[in-house]
Amino acid sequence: MRKTVKGNAVIGQSGGPTAVINQSLVGAIEALKRHKPIGRILGARHGVRGIIEEKFIDLKGLPAGLLERVAQTPAAALGSSRDRPDEAYCEKIFKVFEKNNVRYFFYIGGNDSAGSAHTVNEMAAAADYELRVFHIPKTIDNDLLVTDHCPGYGSAARFVASAFIGDDRDSASLPGIKVNVVMGRDAGWLTAASTLGRADATDGPHLVYVPEVPFRVNQFVEDVRRIYGRLGRCQIAVSEGVADETGTPVAVALAEKLGHRVERDSHGNVQLSGTGVLGDFLADYVKSELKEKYRTLRVRADTFGYLQRSFPGFASAADQVEARRCGEKAVALAMAGDLDGSVAIRRVKGPTYKVEYFRAELKDVAGGTKDLPRKFINRSGNGITKAFREYAAPLVGDLPVSAKLA
Amino acid sequence: MRKTVKGNAVIGQSGGPTAVINQSLVGAIEALKRHKPIGRILGARHGVRGIIEEKFIDLKGLPAGLLERVAQTPAAALGSSRDRPDEAYCEKIFKVFEKNNVRYFFYIGGNDSAGSAHTVNEMAAAADYELRVFHIPKTIDNDLLVTDHCPGYGSAARFVASAFIGDDRDSASLPGIKVNVVMGRDAGWLTAASTLGRADATDGPHLVYVPEVPFRVNQFVEDVRRIYGRLGRCQIAVSEGVADETGTPVAVALAEKLGHRVERDSHGNVQLSGTGVLGDFLADYVKSELKEKYRTLRVRADTFGYLQRSFPGFASAADQVEARRCGEKAVALAMAGDLDGSVAIRRVKGPTYKVEYFRAELKDVAGGTKDLPRKFINRSGNGITKAFREYAAPLVGDLPVSAKLA
């Protein structure tokens, strides 16, 4: 086994973009440029789709200044894809790699992307074709296995925490009930970040609902009634993916009831983002339930939508650095020997926040997702614990100034 | 007539908050602290409501550091109000002023607030009670008469322009049709700001719809079909207040059709924010119209909601300074003689952006609102002109970095 193999490299981006996915891209490009065995550095347009259609961008000759600006730009600069390659699709990918002497493949994505990378890697191994495959983690959902946290999460969490700070001041200005729907199909990591800016017990969000706890609409109304009775207002964070006890997402049940199409992607995931139906329903419902007691109750809902993952100029500084390092680390590992894997992050014990990067097995990362642990959710299932805030605060970094007069 | 009159001052905040409304508050407080004839500086909790209920906060003794942090915090630190005082209400306000020897009244708000201030002022004049009343402008809608632009607009416009930059990169990553609904009940000023980050002709938003142009849903679909056919994607900005040729807001017609309550505030304004119905409808409609030709079309909608006016840590630098100066200027004018009015902004001609502040008559500002002029809208009624971008760019200031690979 040679320590390094001469050949070309392909980089792709997959799944829902993040604010720092291009940091990982640029980290990998810059690192690859420093290695002689690497011939061409090819960027696949729109992930695996660009590979099988041989739609590549030459990434080697790009000026460093442009790359730096791309690194700071949210969303996948190469284009992303929702395709999930089956055997035949992977066969096509592999043929393109053979044809183009691609020996290094870096795939920036979530656990589905780790799965795709794993499949292609197994195929190359079976054909005795030396291919070094590295998955570079990214997801605002923070739900990848093995790693302590995921590049992309810190920035989305910073946006959500900040949005809740400002919205809480807004809703204290004109008091009422405010429902904010946060991204998160299966896991409540991002919704939990809504609590990171709370300075005292009167600050919102006063209630937090995550997919890990079955959502009961009547309990929700009682929770709101109690908080509103006490504070004269109530700010609420709800994951888009909250589901009833049978596991049916509330948003899906409502959309079907209202005659909307329920869309699924090629991974079988239901589309929950890009619609305001859950927030609108919860606002209407709570209003109708409380209207007898409070005649002029002000109830509003916002669905934060794609801004959570795409808002520019507001990334977490730690997240930017870590996403960059993950791209660099993937290259370093690939150049160090005939290894494949996924880059993962762990914390180094010590007085201040510090991380190190290590190699995880592709199949371990591909194998599933990680829910918000029970210790991060309060006993009533409608709030987030201090333990979560300690976990997440360093990922998010500094939050905007907020102060009250009284 | 004395040049200055000894007495107390009241400051209030009204209407929908902005990211810089507290800059004006702090500007007024700091200026008032420097004037000996001013006794107490009273902050009215929740606008005129706090006056008639005599709910005041003492603003004179607050530490400068706290005030500075409050100035940077979005939303009304004193609390806001949607009350529109009638004669009896104004009588109550006046009685409270007499009782508390209030001789200076500063009201930070939109044109309705200028109207309230005007009514109270007339009442004081009729009673021969010397009261100096100043309206300090604020509104993200940018629709006040007389002034060149309104404090609060630049920051909201910066948020919207930035959101469109990031969302455009996101929607280029996973191409499809993306509808973004922007605040603006009657005027398209904020929606027009969606175009400020466009770097080239392929950048979104590719279509912009404002309330000043009657909205025809069939024309909308044809516009989208044309752009999508050409670019393979389409990002769209729509004001929440777009209305059909009879003047009925599309969102209201839809909400009624779907059986939602349509809410009106005490000014008779229909509630359009805090609901995703318009965006959801436009997405569903365009999808159903184009599905024959494009079977797997990806269509999404976001309603930006209250984040546009409340997002913290992201204000326009120019807007922050101008909002502060408007507060200071109101005090300077009130101390200069027995004058009443509204602070307005005009540009000073020259090679770089520069403004000066002047006194407008309360009744002129109270008298109406200002639409987006026709010269700022393209001939087809579905886009924004370069003239608008020249007008708005200095109000918004620098925008986040964004770069493309290709």
mmCIF file of N, CA and C in Angstrom, chain A residues 405, chain B residues 21-31 64 66-68 70-72 108 324 327-328:
data_model
loop_
_atom_site.group_PDB
_atom_site.id
_atom_site.type_symbol
_atom_site.label_atom_id
_atom_site.label_comp_id
_atom_site.label_asym_id
_atom_site.label_seq_id
_atom_site.Cartn_x
_atom_site.Cartn_y
_atom_site.Cartn_z
ATOM 1 N N LEU A 405 -34.897 48.165 30.428
ATOM 2 C CA LEU A 405 -34.872 49.345 31.300
ATOM 3 C C LEU A 405 -35.214 48.989 32.737
ATOM 4 N N ILE B 21 -35.432 51.945 17.508
ATOM 5 C CA ILE B 21 -36.359 52.853 18.197
ATOM 6 C C ILE B 21 -35.793 53.249 19.561
ATOM 7 N N ASN B 22 -34.986 52.370 20.164
ATOM 8 C CA ASN B 22 -34.359 52.714 21.443
ATOM 9 C C ASN B 22 -33.176 53.664 21.276
ATOM 10 N N GLN B 23 -32.614 53.742 20.092
ATOM 11 C CA GLN B 23 -31.595 54.769 19.834
ATOM 12 C C GLN B 23 -32.243 56.147 19.981
ATOM 13 N N SER B 24 -33.429 56.301 19.423
ATOM 14 C CA SER B 24 -34.126 57.597 19.541
ATOM 15 C C SER B 24 -34.483 57.894 20.991
ATOM 16 N N LEU B 25 -34.932 56.868 21.692
ATOM 17 C CA LEU B 25 -35.263 57.023 23.112
ATOM 18 C C LEU B 25 -34.044 57.510 23.890
ATOM 19 N N VAL B 26 -32.919 56.836 23.696
ATOM 20 C CA VAL B 26 -31.711 57.180 24.445
ATOM 21 C C VAL B 26 -31.163 58.542 23.999
ATOM 22 N N GLY B 27 -31.278 58.847 22.717
ATOM 23 C CA GLY B 27 -30.878 60.173 22.232
ATOM 24 C C GLY B 27 -31.656 61.273 22.943
ATOM 25 N N ALA B 28 -32.970 61.067 23.094
ATOM 26 C CA ALA B 28 -33.805 62.059 23.782
ATOM 27 C C ALA B 28 -33.459 62.137 25.267
ATOM 28 N N ILE B 29 -33.290 60.990 25.907
ATOM 29 C CA ILE B 29 -32.973 60.980 27.351
ATOM 30 C C ILE B 29 -31.659 61.719 27.612
ATOM 31 N N GLU B 30 -30.626 61.353 26.857
ATOM 32 C CA GLU B 30 -29.307 61.949 27.092
ATOM 33 C C GLU B 30 -29.347 63.464 26.857
ATOM 34 N N ALA B 31 -30.083 63.883 25.848
ATOM 35 C CA ALA B 31 -30.187 65.321 25.570
ATOM 36 C C ALA B 31 -30.964 66.042 26.676
ATOM 37 N N ALA B 64 -25.319 55.509 32.251
ATOM 38 C CA ALA B 64 -25.073 55.688 30.819
ATOM 39 C C ALA B 64 -24.777 54.358 30.124
ATOM 40 N N LEU B 66 -25.947 51.347 30.853
ATOM 41 C CA LEU B 66 -27.201 50.633 30.615
ATOM 42 C C LEU B 66 -27.935 51.254 29.429
ATOM 43 N N LEU B 67 -28.002 52.592 29.409
ATOM 44 C CA LEU B 67 -28.700 53.267 28.314
ATOM 45 C C LEU B 67 -28.072 52.902 26.966
ATOM 46 N N GLU B 68 -26.740 52.810 26.943
ATOM 47 C CA GLU B 68 -26.071 52.468 25.689
ATOM 48 C C GLU B 68 -26.467 51.067 25.230
ATOM 49 N N VAL B 70 -29.258 49.532 26.053
ATOM 50 C CA VAL B 70 -30.668 49.614 25.649
ATOM 51 C C VAL B 70 -30.772 50.174 24.227
ATOM 52 N N ALA B 71 -29.948 51.169 23.927
ATOM 53 C CA ALA B 71 -29.982 51.785 22.589
ATOM 54 C C ALA B 71 -29.712 50.749 21.503
ATOM 55 N N GLN B 72 -28.887 49.767 21.821
ATOM 56 C CA GLN B 72 -28.541 48.742 20.832
ATOM 57 C C GLN B 72 -29.531 47.582 20.789
ATOM 58 N N ILE B 108 -42.320 58.785 20.052
ATOM 59 C CA ILE B 108 -41.579 58.095 18.995
ATOM 60 C C ILE B 108 -42.528 57.127 18.305
ATOM 61 N N ARG B 324 -30.629 58.018 16.645
ATOM 62 C CA ARG B 324 -30.131 58.712 17.838
ATOM 63 C C ARG B 324 -30.251 60.235 17.659
ATOM 64 N N GLY B 327 -33.713 61.714 18.055
ATOM 65 C CA GLY B 327 -34.090 61.908 19.451
ATOM 66 C C GLY B 327 -33.465 63.167 20.029
ATOM 67 N N GLU B 328 -32.187 63.354 19.737
ATOM 68 C CA GLU B 328 -31.475 64.539 20.242
ATOM 69 C C GLU B 328 -32.057 65.824 19.642
#
